[in-house]
PDB file of C-alpha atoms and ligand atoms in Angstrom:
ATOM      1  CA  UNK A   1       0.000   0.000   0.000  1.00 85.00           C
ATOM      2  CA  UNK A   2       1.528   3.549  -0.883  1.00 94.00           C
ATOM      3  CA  UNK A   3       1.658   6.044   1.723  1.00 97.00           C
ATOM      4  CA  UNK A   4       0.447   8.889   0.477  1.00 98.00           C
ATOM      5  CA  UNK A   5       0.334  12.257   2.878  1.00 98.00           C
ATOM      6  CA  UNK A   6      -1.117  15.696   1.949  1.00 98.00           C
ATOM      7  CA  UNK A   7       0.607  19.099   3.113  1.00 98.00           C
ATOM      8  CA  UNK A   8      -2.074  21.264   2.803  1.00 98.00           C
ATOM      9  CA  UNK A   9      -2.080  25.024   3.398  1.00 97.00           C
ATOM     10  CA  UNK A  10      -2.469  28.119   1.902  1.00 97.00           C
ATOM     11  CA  UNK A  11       1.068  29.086   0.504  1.00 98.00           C
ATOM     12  CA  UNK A  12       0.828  32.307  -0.604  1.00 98.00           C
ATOM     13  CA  UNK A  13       3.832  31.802  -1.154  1.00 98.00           C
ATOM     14  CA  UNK A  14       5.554  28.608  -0.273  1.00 98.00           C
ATOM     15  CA  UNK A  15       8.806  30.166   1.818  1.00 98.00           C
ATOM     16  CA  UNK A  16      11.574  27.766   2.822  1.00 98.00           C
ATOM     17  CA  UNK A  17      10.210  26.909   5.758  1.00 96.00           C
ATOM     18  CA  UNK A  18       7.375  25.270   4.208  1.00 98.00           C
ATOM     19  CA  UNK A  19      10.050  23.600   1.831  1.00 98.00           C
ATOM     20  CA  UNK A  20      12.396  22.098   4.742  1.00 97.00           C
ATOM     21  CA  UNK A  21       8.499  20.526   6.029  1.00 97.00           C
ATOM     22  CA  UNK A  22       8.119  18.807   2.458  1.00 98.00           C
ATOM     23  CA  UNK A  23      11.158  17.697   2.353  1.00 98.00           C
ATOM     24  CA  UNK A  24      11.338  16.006   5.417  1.00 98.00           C
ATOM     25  CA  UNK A  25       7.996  14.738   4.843  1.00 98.00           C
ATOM     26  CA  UNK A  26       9.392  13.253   1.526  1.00 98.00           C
ATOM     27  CA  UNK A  27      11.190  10.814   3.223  1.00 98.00           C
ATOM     28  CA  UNK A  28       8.603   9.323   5.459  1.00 97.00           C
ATOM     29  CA  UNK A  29       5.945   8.557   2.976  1.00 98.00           C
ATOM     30  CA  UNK A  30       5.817   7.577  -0.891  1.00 98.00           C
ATOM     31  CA  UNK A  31       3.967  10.567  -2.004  1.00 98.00           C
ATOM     32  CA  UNK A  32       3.652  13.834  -0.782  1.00 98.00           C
ATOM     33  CA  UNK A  33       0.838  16.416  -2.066  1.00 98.00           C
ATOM     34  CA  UNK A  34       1.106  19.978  -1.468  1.00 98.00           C
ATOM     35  CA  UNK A  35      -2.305  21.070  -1.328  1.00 98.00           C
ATOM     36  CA  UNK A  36      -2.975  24.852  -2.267  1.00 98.00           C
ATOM     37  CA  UNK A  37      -6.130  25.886  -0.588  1.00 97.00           C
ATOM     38  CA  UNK A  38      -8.219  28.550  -2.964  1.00 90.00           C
ATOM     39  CA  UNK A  39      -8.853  30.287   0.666  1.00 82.00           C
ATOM     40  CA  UNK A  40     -10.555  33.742  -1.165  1.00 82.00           C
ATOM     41  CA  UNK A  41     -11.101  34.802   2.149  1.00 85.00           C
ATOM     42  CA  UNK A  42      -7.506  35.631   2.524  1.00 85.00           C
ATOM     43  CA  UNK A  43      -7.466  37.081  -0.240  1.00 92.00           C
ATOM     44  CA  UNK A  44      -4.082  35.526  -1.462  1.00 96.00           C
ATOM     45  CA  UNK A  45      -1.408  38.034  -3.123  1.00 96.00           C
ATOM     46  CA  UNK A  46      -1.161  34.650  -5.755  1.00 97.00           C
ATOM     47  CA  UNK A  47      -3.768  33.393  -7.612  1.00 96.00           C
ATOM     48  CA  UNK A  48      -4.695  29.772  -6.874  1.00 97.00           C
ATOM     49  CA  UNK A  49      -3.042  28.616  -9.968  1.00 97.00           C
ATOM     50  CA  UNK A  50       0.437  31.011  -9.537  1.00 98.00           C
ATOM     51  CA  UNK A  51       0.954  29.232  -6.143  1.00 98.00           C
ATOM     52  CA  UNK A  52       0.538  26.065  -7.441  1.00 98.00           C
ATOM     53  CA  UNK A  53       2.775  26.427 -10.258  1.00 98.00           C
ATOM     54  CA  UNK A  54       5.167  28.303  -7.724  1.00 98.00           C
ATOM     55  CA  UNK A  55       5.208  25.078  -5.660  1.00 98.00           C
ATOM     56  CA  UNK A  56       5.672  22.672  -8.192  1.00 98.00           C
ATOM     57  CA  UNK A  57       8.648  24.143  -9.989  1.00 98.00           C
ATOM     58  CA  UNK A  58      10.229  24.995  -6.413  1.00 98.00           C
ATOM     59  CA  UNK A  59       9.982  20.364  -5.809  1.00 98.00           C
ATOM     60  CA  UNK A  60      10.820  19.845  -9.045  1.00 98.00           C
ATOM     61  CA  UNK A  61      13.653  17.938  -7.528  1.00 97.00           C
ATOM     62  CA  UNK A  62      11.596  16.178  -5.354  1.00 98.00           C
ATOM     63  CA  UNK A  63      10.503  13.094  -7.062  1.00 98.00           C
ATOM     64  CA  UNK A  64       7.902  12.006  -4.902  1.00 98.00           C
ATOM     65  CA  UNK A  65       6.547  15.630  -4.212  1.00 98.00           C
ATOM     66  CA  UNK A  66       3.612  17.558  -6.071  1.00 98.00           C
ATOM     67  CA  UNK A  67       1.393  20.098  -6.197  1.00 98.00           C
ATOM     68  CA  UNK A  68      -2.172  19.887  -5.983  1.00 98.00           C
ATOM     69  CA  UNK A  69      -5.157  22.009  -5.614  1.00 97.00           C
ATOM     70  CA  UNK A  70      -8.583  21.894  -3.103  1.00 96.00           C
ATOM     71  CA  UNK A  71     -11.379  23.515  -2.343  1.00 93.00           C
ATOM     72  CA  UNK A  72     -14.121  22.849   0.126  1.00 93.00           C
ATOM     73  CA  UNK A  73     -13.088  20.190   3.703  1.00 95.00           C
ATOM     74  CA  UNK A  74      -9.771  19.497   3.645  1.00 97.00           C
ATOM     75  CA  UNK A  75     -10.560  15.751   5.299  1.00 98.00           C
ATOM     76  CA  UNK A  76     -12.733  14.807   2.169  1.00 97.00           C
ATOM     77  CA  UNK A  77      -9.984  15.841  -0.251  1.00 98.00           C
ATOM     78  CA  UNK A  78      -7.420  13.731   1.626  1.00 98.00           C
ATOM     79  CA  UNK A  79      -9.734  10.498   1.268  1.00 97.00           C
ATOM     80  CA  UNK A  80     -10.380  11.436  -2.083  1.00 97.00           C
ATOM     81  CA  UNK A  81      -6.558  10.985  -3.042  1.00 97.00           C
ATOM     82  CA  UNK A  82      -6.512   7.956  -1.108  1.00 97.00           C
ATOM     83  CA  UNK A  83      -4.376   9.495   2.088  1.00 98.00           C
ATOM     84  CA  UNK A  84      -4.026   8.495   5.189  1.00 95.00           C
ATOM     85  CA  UNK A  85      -2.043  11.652   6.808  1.00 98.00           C
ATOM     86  CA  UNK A  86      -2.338  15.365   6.976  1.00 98.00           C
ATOM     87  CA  UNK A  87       1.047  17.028   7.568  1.00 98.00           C
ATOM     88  CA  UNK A  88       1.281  20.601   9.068  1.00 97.00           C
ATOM     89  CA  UNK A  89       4.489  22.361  10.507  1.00 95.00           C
ATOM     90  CA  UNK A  90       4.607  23.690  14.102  1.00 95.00           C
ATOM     91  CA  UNK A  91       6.696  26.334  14.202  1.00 92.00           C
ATOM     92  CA  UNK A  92       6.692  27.502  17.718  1.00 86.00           C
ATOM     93  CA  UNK A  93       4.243  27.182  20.726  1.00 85.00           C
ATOM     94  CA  UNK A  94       1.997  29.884  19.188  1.00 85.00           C
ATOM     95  CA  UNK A  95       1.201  27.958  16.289  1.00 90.00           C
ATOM     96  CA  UNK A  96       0.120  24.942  18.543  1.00 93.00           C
ATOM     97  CA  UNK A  97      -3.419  25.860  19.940  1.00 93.00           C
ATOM     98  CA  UNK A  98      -5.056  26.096  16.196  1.00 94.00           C
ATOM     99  CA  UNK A  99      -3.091  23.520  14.697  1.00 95.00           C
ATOM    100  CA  UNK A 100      -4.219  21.229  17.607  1.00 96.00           C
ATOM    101  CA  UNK A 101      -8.113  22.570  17.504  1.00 96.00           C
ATOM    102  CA  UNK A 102      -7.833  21.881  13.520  1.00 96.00           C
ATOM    103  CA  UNK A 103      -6.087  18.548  14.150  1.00 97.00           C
ATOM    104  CA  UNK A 104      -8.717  17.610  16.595  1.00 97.00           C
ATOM    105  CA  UNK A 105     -11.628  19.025  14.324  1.00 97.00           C
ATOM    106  CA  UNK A 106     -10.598  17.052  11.088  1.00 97.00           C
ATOM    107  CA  UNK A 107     -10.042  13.579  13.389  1.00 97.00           C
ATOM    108  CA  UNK A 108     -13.866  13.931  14.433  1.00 98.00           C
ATOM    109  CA  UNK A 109     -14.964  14.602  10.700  1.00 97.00           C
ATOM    110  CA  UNK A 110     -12.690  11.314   9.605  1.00 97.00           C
ATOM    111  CA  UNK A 111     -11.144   9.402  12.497  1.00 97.00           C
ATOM    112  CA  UNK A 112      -8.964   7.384   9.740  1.00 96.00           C
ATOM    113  CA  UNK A 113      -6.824  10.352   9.109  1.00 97.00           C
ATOM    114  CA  UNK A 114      -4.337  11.230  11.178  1.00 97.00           C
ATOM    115  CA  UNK A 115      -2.061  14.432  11.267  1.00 98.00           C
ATOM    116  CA  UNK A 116       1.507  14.379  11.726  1.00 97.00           C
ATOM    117  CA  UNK A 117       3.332  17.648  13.193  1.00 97.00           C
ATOM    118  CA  UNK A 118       6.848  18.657  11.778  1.00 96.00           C
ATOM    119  CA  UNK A 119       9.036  21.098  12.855  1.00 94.00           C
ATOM    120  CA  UNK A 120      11.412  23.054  10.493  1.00 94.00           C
ATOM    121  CA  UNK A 121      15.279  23.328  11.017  1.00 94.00           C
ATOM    122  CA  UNK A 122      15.547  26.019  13.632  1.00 93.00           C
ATOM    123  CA  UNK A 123      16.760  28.796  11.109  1.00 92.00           C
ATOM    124  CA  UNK A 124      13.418  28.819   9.882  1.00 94.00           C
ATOM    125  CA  UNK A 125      11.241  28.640  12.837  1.00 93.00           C
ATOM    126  CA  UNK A 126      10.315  32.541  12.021  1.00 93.00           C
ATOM    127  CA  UNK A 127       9.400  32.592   8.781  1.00 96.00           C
ATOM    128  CA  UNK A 128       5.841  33.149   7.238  1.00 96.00           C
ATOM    129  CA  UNK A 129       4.347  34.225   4.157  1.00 97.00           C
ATOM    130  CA  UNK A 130       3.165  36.892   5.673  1.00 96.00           C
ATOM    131  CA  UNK A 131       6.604  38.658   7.230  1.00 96.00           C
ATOM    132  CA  UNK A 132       8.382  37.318   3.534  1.00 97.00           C
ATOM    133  CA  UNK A 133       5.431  39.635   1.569  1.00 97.00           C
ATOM    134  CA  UNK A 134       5.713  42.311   4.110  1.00 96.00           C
ATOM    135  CA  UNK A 135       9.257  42.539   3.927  1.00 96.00           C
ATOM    136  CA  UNK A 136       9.477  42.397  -0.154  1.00 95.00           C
ATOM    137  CA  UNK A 137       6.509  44.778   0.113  1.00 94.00           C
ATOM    138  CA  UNK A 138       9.006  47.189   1.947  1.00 94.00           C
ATOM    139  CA  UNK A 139      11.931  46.488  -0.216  1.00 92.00           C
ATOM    140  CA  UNK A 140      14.026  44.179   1.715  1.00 94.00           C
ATOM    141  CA  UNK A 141      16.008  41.239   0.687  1.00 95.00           C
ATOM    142  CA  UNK A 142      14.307  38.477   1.061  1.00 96.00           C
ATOM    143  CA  UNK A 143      17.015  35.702  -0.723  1.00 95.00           C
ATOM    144  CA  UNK A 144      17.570  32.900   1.535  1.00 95.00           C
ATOM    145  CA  UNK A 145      13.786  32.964   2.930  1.00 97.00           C
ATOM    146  CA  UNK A 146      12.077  31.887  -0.220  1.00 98.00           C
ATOM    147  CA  UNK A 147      13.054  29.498  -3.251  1.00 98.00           C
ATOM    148  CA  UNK A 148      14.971  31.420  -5.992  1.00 98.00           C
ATOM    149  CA  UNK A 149      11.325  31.226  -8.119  1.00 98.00           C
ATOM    150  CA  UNK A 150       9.072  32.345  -5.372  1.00 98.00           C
ATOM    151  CA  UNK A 151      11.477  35.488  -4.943  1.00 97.00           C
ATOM    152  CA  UNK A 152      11.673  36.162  -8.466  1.00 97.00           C
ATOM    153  CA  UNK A 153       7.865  35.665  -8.739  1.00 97.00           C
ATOM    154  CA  UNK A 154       7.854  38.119  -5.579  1.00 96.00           C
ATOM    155  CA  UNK A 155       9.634  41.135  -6.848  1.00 94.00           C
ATOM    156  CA  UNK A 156       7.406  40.644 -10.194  1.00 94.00           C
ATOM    157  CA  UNK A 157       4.294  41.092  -8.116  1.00 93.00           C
ATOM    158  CA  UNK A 158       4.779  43.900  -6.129  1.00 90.00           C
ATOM    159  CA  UNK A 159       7.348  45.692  -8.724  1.00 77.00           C
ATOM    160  CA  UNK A 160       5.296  44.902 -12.171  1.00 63.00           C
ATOM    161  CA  UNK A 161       8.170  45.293 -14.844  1.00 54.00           C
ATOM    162  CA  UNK A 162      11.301  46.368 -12.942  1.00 51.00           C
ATOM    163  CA  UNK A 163      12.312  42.188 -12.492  1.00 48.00           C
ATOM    164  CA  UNK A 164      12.774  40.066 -14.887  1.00 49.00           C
ATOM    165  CA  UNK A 165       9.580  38.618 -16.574  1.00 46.00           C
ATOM    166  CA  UNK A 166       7.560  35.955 -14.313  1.00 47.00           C
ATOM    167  CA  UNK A 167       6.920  32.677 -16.766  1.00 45.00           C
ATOM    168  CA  UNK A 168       5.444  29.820 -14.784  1.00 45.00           C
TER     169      UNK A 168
HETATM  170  P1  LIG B   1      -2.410  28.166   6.506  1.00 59.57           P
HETATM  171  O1  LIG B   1      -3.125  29.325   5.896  1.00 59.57           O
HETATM  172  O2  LIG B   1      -3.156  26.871   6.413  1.00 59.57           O
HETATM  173  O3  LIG B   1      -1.815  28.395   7.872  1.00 59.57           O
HETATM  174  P2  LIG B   1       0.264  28.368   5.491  1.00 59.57           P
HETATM  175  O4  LIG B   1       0.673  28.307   4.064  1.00 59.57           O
HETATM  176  O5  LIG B   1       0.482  29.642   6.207  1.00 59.57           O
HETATM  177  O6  LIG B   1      -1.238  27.925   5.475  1.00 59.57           O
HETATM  178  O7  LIG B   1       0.936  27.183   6.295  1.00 59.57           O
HETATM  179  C1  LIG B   1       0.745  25.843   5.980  1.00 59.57           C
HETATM  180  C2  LIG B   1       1.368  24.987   7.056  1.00 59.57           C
HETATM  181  O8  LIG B   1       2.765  25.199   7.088  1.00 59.57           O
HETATM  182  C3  LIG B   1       0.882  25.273   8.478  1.00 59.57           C
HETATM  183  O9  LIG B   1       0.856  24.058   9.196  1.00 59.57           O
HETATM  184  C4  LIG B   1       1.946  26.185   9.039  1.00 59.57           C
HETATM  185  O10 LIG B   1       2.030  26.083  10.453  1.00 59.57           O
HETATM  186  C5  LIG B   1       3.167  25.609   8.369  1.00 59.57           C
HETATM  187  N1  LIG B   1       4.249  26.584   8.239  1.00 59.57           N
HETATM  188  C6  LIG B   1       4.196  27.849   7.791  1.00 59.57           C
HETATM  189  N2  LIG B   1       5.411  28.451   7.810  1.00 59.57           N
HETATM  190  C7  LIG B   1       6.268  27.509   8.282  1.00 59.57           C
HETATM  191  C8  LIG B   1       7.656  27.503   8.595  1.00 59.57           C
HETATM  192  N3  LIG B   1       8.422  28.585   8.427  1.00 59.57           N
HETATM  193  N4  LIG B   1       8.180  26.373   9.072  1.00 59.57           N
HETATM  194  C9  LIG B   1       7.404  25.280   9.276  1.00 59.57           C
HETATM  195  N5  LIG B   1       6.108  25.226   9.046  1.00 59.57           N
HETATM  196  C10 LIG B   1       5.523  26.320   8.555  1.00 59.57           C
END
């Protein structure tokens, strides 16, 4: 039987912390989707479809890794792509009361999924999307926080034609 996990989440954008997660997710099961949630209620700086792409060229190297994405309970999409785990990253103690509620929440809507907490390399234990936009926003450099495509992707969006073109 493959093991099959989903990250889901809504990576807007994926920053290298979310990348170290995959990764070390990548080696515990056979298949790892990255699900992109449309979340419109955020109302993402990518569209659905940039932050997919985003993802997927950023695990191109990752041959067990891809990017997916859902809309509607998260629990439903998992058993619809035959998963057995949700991964999420824990970053610090403030990120554990809603990732436990959520963890709790999605075991009472399917009690055959379970959700497996990862924690990034230490470097990366304070980064978000939200700080990595705010700081591009502000003009910062942001290399080292963010796969070389997300950052290119990054100046694109909030600098429209002083980087180089964004092709995804
Ligand atoms: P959401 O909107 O669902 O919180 P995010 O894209 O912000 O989506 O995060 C998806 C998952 O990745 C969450 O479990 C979050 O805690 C985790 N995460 C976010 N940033 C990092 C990071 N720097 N290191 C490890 N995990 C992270």
């Amino acid at each position: 039987m493959k093991r099959i996990a989903i990250y889901p989440g809504s990576f807007d954008p994926l920053t290298n912390g979310h990348l170290d997660v995959v990764r070390r997710a990548a080696k515990l099961f056979d298949s790892v989707i990255v699900a992109v949630a449309q979340n419109e209620s955020k109302h993402p700086l990518f569209s659905l479809a940039e932050r997919v792409a985003l993802v997927n060229k950023a695990v191109a190297h990752l041959p067990n890794v891809e990017a997916d994405s859902f809309d509607g309970l998260l629990v439903e999409y998992v058993a619809a792509r035959k998963a057995k785990a949700i991964v999420r990253g824990l970053r610090a103690v403030s990120d554990f009361e809603f990732e436990f509620q959520l963890a709790l929440m999605n075991r009472k809507l399917d009690e055959n999924i379970e959700t497996i907490f990862m924690m990034p390399k230490d470097t990366y234990t304070f980064l978000s999307s939200r700080i990595v936009k705010e700081i591009a926003r502000l003009g910062g450099d942001i290399t080292g926080f963010v796969p070389a495509n997300v950052q290119t992707a990054l100046l694109k969006k909030l600098k429209p034609g002083k980087s180089d073109a964004y092709k995804e």
